[in-house]
Coordinates of C-alpha atoms in Angstrom, one line a residue:
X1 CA 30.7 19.5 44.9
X2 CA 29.4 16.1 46.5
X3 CA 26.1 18.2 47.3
X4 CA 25.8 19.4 43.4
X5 CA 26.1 15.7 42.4
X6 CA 23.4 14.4 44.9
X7 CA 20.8 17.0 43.6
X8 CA 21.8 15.8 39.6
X9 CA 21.2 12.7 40.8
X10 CA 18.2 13.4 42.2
X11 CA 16.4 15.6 39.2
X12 CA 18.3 12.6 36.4
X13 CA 16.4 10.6 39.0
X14 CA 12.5 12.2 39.0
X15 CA 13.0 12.9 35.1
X16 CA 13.2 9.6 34.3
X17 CA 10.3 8.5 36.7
X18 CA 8.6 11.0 34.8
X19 CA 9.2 9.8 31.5
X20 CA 6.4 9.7 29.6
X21 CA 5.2 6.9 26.7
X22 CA 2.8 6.7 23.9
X23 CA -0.8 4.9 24.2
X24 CA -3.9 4.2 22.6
X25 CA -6.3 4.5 25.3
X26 CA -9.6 3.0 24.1
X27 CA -13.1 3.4 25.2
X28 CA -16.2 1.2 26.2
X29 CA -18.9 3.1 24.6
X30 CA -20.1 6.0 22.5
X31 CA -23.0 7.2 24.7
X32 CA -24.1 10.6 24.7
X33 CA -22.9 10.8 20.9
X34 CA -25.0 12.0 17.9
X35 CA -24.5 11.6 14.4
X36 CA -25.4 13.1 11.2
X37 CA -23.8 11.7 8.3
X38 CA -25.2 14.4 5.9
X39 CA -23.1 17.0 7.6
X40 CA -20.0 14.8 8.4
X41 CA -19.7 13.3 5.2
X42 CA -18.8 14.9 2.1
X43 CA -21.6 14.7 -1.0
X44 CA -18.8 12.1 -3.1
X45 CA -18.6 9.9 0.3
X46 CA -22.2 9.5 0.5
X47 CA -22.0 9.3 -3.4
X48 CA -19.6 6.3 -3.0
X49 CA -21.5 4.4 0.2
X50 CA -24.6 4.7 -2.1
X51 CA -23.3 3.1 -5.0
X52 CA -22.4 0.3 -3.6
X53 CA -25.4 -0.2 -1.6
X54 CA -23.3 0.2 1.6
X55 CA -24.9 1.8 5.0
X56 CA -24.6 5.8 5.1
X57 CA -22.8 5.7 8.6
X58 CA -22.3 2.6 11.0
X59 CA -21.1 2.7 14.8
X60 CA -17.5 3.1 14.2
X61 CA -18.2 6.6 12.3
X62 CA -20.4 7.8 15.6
X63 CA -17.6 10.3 17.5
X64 CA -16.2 9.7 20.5
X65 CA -17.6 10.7 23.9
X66 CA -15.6 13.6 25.2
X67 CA -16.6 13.5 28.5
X68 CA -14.1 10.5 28.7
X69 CA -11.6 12.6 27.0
X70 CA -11.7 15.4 29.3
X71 CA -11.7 12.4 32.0
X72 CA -8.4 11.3 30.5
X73 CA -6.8 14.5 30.6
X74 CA -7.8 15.3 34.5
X75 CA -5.3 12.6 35.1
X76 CA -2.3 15.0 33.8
X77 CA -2.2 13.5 30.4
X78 CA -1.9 14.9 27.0
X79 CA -4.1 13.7 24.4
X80 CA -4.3 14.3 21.0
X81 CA -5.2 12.5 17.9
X82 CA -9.0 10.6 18.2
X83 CA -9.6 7.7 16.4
X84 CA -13.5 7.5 15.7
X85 CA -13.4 4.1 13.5
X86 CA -11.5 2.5 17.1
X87 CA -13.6 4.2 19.8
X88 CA -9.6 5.5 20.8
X89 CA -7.6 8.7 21.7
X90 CA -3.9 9.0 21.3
X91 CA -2.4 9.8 24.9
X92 CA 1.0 11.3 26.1
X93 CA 1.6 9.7 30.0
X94 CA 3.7 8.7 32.7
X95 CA 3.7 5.3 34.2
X96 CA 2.0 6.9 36.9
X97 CA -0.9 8.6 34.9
X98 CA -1.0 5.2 32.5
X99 CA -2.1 3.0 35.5
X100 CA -4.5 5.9 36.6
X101 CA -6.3 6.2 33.0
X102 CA -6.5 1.9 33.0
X103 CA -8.8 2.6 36.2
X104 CA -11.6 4.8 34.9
X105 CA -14.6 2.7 34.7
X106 CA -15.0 4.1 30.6
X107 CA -11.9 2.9 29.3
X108 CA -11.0 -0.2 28.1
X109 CA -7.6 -1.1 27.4
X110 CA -4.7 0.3 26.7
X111 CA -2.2 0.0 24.5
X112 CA 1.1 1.4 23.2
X113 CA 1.8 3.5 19.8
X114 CA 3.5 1.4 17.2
X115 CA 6.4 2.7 15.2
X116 CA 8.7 1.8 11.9
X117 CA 11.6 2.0 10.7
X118 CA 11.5 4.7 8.0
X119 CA 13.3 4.0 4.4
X120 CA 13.3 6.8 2.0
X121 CA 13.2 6.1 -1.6
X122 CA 16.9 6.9 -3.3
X123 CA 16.4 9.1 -6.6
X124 CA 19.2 9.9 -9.0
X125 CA 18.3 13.6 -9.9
X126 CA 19.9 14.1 -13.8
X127 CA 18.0 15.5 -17.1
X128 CA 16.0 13.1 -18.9
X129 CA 17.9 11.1 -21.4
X130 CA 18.0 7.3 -23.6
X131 CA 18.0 5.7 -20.0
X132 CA 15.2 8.0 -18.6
X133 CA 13.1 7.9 -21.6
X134 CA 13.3 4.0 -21.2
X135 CA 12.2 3.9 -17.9
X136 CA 8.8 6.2 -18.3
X137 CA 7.7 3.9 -21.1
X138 CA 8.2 1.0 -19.7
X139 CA 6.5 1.7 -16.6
X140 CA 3.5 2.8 -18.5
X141 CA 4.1 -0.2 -21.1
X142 CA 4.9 -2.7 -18.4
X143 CA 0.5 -2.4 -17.6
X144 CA -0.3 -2.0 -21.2
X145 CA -0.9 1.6 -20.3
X146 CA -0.9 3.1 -23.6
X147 CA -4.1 0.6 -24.0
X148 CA -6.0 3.3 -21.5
X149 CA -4.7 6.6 -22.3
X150 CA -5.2 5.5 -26.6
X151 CA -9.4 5.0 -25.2
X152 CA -8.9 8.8 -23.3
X153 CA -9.1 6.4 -20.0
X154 CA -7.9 8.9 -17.4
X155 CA -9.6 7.8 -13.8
X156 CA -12.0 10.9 -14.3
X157 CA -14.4 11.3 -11.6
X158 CA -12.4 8.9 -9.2
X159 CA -10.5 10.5 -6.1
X160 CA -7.5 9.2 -5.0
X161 CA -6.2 9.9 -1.3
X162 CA -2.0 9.9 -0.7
X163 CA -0.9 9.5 3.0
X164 CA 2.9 10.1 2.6
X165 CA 5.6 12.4 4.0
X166 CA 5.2 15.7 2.1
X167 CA 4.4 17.3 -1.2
X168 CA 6.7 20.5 -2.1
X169 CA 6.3 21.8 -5.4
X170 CA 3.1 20.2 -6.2
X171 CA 0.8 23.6 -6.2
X172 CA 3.4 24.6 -8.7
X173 CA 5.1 21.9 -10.6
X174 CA 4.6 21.5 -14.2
X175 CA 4.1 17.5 -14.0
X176 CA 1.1 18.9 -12.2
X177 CA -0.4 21.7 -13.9
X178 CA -3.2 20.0 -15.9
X179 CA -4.6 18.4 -12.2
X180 CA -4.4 22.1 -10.5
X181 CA -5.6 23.8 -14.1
X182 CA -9.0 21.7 -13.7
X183 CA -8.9 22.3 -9.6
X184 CA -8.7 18.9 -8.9
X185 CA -6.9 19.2 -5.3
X186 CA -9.7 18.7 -4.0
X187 CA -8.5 18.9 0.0
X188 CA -5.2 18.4 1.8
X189 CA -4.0 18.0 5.6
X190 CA -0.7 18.0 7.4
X191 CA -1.3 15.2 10.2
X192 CA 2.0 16.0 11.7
X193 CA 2.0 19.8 12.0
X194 CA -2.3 19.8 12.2
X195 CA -2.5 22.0 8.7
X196 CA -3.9 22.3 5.9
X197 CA -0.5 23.1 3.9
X198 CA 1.4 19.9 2.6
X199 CA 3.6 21.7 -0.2
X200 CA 6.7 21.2 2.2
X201 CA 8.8 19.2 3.7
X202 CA 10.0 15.6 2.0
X203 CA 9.3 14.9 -1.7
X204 CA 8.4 11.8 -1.4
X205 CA 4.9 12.7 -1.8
X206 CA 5.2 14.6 -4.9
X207 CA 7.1 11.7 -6.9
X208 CA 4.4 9.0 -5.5
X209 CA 1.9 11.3 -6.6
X210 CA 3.5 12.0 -10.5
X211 CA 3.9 8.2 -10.6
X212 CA -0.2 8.2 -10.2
X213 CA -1.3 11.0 -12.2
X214 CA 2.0 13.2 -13.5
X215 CA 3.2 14.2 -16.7
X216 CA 6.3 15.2 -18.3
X217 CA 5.6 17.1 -22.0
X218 CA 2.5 15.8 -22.4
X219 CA 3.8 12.2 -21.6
X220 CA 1.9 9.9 -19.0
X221 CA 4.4 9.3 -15.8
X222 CA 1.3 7.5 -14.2
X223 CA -1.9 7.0 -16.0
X224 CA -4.6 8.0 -13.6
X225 CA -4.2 12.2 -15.0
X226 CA -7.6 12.8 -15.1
X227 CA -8.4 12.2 -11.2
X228 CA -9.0 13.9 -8.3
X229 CA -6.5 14.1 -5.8
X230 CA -7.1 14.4 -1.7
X231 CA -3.0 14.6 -0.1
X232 CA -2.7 13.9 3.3
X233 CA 1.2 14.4 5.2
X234 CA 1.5 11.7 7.4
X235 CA 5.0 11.2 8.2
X236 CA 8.0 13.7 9.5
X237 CA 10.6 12.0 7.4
X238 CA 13.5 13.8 9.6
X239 CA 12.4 11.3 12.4
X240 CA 13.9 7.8 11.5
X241 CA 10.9 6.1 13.7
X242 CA 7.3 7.4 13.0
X243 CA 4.2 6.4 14.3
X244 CA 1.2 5.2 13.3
X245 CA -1.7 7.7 14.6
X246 CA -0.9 10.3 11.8
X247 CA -2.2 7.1 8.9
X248 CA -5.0 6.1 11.2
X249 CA -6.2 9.7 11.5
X250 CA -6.0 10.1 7.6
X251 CA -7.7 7.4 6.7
X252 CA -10.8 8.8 8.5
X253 CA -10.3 11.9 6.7
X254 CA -10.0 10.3 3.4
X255 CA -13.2 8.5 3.7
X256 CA -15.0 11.5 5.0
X257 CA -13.8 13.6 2.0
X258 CA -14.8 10.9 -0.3
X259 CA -11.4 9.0 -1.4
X260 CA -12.4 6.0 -3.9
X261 CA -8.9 4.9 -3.9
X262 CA -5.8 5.1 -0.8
X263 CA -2.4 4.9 -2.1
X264 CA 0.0 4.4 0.8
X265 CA 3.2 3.9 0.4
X266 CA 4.1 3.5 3.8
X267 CA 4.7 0.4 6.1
X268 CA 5.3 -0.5 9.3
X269 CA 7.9 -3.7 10.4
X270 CA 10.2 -4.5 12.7
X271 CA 9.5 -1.7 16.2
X272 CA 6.9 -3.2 18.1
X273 CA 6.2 -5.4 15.6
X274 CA 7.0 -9.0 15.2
X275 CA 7.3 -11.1 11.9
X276 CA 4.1 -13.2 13.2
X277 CA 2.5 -10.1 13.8
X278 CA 1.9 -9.8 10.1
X279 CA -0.7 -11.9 10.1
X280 CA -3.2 -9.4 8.5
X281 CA -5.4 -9.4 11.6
X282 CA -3.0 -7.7 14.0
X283 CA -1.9 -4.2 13.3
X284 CA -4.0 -1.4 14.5
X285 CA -3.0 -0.3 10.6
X286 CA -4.6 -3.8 9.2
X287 CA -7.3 -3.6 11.1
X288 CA -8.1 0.4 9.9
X289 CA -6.9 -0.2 6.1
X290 CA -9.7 -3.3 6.7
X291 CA -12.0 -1.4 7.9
X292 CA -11.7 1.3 5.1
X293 CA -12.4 -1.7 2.6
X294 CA -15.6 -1.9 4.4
X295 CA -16.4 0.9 3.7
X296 CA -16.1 0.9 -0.3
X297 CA -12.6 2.1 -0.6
X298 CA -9.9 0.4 -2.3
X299 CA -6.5 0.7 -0.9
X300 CA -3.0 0.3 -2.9
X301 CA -0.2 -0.2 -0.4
X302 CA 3.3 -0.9 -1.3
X303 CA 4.7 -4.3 -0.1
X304 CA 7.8 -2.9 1.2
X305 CA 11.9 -2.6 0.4
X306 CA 13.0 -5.2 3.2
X307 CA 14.1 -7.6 0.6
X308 CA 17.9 -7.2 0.8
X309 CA 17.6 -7.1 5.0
X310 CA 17.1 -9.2 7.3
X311 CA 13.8 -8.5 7.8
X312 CA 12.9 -9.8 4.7
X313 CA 9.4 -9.8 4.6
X314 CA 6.1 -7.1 3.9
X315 CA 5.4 -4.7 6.6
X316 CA 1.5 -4.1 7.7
X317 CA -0.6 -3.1 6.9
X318 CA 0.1 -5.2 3.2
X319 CA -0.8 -7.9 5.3
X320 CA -3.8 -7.0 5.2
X321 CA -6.9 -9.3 3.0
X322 CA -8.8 -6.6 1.8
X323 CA -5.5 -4.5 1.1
X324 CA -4.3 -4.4 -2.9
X325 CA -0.6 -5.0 -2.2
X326 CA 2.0 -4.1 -4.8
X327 CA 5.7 -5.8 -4.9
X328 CA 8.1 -4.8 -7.2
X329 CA 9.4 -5.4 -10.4
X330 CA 12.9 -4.9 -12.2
X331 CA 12.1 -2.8 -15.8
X332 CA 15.5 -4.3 -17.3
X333 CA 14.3 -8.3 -16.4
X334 CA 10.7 -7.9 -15.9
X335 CA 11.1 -9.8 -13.0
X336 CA 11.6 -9.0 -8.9
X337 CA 13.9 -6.0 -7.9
X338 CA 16.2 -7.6 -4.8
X339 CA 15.0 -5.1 -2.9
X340 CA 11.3 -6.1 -2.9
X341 CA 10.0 -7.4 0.2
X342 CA 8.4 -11.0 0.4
X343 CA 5.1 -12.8 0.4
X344 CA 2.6 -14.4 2.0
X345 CA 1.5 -12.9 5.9
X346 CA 2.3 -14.8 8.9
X347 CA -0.9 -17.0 8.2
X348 CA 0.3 -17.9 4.7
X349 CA -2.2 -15.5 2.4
X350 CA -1.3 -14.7 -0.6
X351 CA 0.8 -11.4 -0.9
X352 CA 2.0 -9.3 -2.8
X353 CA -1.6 -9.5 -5.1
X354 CA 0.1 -7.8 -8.1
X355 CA 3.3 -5.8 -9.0
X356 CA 4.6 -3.2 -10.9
X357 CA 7.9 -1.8 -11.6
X358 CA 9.6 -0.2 -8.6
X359 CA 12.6 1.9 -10.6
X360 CA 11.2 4.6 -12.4
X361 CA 11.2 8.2 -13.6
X362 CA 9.1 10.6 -12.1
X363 CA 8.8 14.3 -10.5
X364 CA 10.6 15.4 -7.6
X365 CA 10.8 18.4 -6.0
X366 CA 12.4 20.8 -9.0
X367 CA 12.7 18.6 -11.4
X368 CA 12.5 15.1 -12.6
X369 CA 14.7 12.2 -11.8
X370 CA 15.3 8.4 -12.0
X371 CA 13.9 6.6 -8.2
X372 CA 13.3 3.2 -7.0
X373 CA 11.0 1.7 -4.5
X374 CA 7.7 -0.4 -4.0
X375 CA 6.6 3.4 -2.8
X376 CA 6.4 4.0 -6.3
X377 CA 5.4 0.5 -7.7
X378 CA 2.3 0.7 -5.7
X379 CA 1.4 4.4 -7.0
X380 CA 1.7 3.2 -10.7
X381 CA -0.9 0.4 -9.8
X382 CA -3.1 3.0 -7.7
X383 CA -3.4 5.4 -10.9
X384 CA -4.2 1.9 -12.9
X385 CA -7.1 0.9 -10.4
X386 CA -8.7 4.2 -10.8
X387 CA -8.8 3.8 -15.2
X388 CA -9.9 0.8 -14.7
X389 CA -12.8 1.9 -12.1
X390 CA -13.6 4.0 -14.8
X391 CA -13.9 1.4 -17.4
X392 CA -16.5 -0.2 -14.7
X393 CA -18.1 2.1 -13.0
X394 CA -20.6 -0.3 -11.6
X395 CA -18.5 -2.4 -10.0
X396 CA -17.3 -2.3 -5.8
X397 CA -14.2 -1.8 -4.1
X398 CA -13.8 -5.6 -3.2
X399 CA -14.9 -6.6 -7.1
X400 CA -12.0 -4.3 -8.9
X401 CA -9.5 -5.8 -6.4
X402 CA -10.4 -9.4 -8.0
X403 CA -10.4 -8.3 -11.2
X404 CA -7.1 -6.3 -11.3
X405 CA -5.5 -9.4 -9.8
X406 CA -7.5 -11.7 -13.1
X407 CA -6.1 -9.1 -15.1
X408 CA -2.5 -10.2 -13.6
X409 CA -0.1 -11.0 -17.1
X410 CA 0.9 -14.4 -14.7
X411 CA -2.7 -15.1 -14.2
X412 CA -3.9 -17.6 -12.7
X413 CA -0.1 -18.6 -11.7
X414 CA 1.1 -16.4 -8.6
X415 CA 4.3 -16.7 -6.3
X416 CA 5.0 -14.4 -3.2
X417 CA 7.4 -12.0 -5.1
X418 CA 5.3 -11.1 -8.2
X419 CA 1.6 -12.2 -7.1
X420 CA -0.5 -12.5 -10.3
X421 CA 1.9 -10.4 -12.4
X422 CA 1.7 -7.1 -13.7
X423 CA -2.0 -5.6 -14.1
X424 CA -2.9 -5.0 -18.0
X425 CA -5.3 -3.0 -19.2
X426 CA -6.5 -5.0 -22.6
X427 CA -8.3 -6.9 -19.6
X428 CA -10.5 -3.9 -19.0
X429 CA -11.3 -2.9 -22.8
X430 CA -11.1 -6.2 -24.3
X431 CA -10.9 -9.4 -21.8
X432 CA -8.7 -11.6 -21.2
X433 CA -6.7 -12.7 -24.7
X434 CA -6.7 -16.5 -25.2
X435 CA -4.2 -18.7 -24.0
X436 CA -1.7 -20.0 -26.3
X437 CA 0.1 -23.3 -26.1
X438 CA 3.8 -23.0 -25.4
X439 CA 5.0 -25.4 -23.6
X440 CA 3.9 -29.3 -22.6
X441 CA 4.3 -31.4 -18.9
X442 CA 6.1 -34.7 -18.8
X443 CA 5.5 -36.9 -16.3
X444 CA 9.1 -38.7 -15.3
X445 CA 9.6 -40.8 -12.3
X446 CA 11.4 -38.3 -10.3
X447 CA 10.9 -35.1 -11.8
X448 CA 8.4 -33.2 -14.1
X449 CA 10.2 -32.2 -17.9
X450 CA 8.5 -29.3 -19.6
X451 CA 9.0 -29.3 -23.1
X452 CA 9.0 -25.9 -24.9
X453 CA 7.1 -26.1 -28.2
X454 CA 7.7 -22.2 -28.7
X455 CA 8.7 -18.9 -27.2
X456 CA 6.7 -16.3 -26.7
X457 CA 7.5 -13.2 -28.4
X458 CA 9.7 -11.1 -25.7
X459 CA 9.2 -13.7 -22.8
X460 CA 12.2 -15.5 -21.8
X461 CA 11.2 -16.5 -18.5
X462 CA 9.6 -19.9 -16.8
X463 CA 7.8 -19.6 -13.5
X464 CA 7.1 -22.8 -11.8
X465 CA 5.5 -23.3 -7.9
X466 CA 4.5 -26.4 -5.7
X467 CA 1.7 -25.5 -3.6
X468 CA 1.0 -27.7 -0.6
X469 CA -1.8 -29.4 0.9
X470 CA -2.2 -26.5 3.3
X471 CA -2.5 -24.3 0.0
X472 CA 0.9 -22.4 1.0
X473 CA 4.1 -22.6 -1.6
X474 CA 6.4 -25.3 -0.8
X475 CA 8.6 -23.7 -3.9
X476 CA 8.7 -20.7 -6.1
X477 CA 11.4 -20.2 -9.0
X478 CA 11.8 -17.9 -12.2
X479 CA 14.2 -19.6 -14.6
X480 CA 15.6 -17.7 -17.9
X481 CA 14.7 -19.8 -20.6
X482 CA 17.7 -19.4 -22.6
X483 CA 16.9 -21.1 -25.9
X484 CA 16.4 -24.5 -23.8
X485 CA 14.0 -27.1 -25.4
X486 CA 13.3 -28.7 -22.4
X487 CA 13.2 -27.6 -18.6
X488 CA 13.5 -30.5 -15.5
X489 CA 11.8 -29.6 -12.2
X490 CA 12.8 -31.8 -9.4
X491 CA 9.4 -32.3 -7.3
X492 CA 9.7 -35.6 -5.7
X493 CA 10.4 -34.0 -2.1
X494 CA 7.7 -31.9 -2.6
X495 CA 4.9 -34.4 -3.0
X496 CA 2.0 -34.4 -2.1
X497 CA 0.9 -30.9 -3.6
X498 CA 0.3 -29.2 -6.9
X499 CA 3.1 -28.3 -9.8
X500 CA 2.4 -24.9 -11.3
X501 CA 3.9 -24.1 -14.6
X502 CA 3.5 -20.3 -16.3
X503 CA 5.0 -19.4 -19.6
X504 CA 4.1 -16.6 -21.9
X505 CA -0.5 -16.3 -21.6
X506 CA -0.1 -20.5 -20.6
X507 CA -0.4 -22.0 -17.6
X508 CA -0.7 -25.2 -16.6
X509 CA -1.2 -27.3 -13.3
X510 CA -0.6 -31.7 -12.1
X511 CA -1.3 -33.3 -8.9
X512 CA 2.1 -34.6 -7.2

């Protein structure tokens, strides 16, 4: 019996010596690589570099040298997603084969895989009714909607890439029938089971993708139904962490099959990552959603639903600048759901940069049914960027991303829960409508008074925010209005800085 212990011991013992870990292992060079980017790239990803006077190909679309590979894998590792955009390969190793790998002469760091924390979206399956019906107007009338699909605004000719968890139902799903009917699936790939069937697995995907470009009886659920659609599995959402290699691979792939537009609804927090690391520069995710922008996409990310934990704050890549970050809205207050994560990044930038309501109705795998998450706030603002593309078709990546966050309804005002509002889309067909004068600032000796001269028609809130010197909020507050002629805002601790006040189209700003 001792003897049967002693050998347990011993294979317990050389299994966990043997344990193996997850790494980027990135490269020096590309030498030895050629490139066309007529045969890599599809005809609408040349299309898109072109029209916005970007480079056809630059060194980070040049492969990766597989000599190196093969060099990697002679050390006993496994290796398996490549990362052309980071020079990188995914690799499965031991301690052991790690330390052997950091050696070759080729290679030049290492680094290991980050994961999250997975949080699924709750949905409330139940047949559409007064409560239902409620919702899928207001989250079409909450971005003035109605304004695009009344001008036969539909995102045609725009292609949207989703990186989420799975799609089932969506090849034959009536919310979907008009996109298949016009064969505007234009590609798809499972990242986690290296395939191209997605119509599996987790609906998350299919209800992020209604909330972009479904419809129930001829009813928008998003607005963007005339697009075309590239879906790309990224996530096993029976594993609560996931990792990050399956969204870096797919963004590649979206930008080689010609994506104008990213929706991902997926973030990643507190494994591996800390709360300074969301800095917008840090992330491998940051630095590839970055890079995409580069490269004339725009990409929609939701901000996250840490709100109620103690996490609190956005996960990356929304950190990122170049990234159009969505928090979310409550469709009964107009105002921040609690579960919405918080602004800025770790360096104090500005985020989320617009919002959109994150409890809606939408498709699910059989049916329809009433969900709620940023996931699907930033999907509703993803099939909005790509009507308003088509409204300017002239116009780059970088420049719709301003003007979606002019077209904010807080515009210019912006806290760290709403950003510049909600997008609206009279912005797009007629401009920005003219302020009108609600309110006026008294100066006091202790505290600003805002007198209310009127209420707008269906507002009831005030927003008010101190920004320091720095150019980072000191304060942020929403206060219901409540028939109140005058407001007091205490701002003497605040001082030195800058009072903003927003009510209804108005808003107006005094140095402290």
């Amino acid at each position: 019996m001792r003897k049967n212990s002693i050998i347990l011991i011993l294979i317990l013992s050389t299994f966990f010596c043997k344990a193996q870990e997850t790494y980027w292992v990135f490269f020096t060079d590309k030498n030895e690589t050629g490139f066309n980017p007529y045969s890599y790239f599809s005809d609408k990803a040349i299309e898109r570099r072109q029209k916005q006077n970007l480079p056809l190909f630059d060194y980070t679309d040049l492969p990766i040298n597989q000599k190196y590979v093969k060099k990697v894998q002679e050390t006993g590792a496994h290796t398996d997603v490549q990362l052309r955009w980071f020079n990188a390969v995914y690799t499965i190793a031991t301690d052991e084969q790690i330390l052997s790998i950091e050696k070759l002469p080729f290679v030049k760091e290492t680094k290991p895989v980050a994961v999250r924390k997975m949080t699924l979206a709750k949905h409330e399956a139940e047949n559409i009714n007064e409560d239902n019906q409620f919702l899928l107007d207001q989250q079409i009338k909450s971005l003035e909607g109605n304004q695009f699909i009344n001008s036969n605004i539909t995102g045609k000719g725009i292609r949207v890439a989703i990186f989420d968890a799975g799609f089932p139902s969506v090849d034959h799903h009536e919310a979907f029938a008009h996109i298949r009917n016009d064969d505007r699936i234009i590609a798809t790939w499972d990242f986690v089971k290296n395939k191209e069937f997605v119509y599996d697995y987790n609906s998350h995907g299919t209800t992020v993708m209604s909330c972009i470009g479904g419809k129930i009886n001829d009813q928008n659920i998003g607005l963007a139904t005339g697009a075309e659609f590239l879906l790309a599995r990224t996530e096993k959402a029976t594993e609560p962490l996931s990792e990050e290699k399956n969204w870096l691979a797919a963004v590649e792939w979206a930008d080689k099959n010609g994506a104008d537009i990213i929706n991902s609804s997926l973030g990643y927090t507190f494994h591996r990552y800390f709360r300074s690391d969301m800095d917008g520069k840090t992330s491998l995710v940051v630095k590839a959603a970055n890079l995409a922008a580069s490269k004339g996409i725009l990409v929609v990310n939701a901000l996250g639903n840490d709100g109620d934990s103690k996490w609190k704050m956005l996960g990356t890549p929304a950190d990122a600048d170049s990234i159009l970050s969505i928090g979310g809205t409550d469709p009964y207050t107009g105002i921040k759901i609690s579960f919405s994560s918080y602004g800025p990044t770790a360096s104090g930038k500005l985020k989320p940069n617009v919002s959109a309501h994150a409890h809606v109705y939408a498709a699910n795998k059989s049916s329809y049914s009433e969900t709620y998450g940023t996931s699907f706030s930033s999907p509703l603002v993803a099939g909005f960027a790509a009507c308003a593309w088509e409204t300017r078709p002239n116009i780059t990546n970088m420049e719709l991303f301003d003007v979606i966050q002019q077209s904010g309804s807080l515009y210019p005002y912006f806290d760290y829960v709403h950003g510049y509002g909600n997008p609206q889309a009279s912005y797009f067909l007629d401009g920005k409508s003219p302020e009108k004068k609600y309110f006026t600032i008294v100066e006091e000796e202790e505290d600003i008074k805002v007198e209310i001269l009127e209420f707008p028609k269906g507002e009831k809130y005030l927003y008010y925010h101190i920004e320091g010197q720095d150019g980072i909020l000191k304060v942020y507050k929403v206060i219901e209005m409540d028939g109140a002629k005058e407001i007091e805002i205490p701002v003497n601790k605040y001082k030195p800085g800058v009072l903003r006040v927003h009510i209804g189209s108005q808003t107006e700003s005094i140095e402290l």
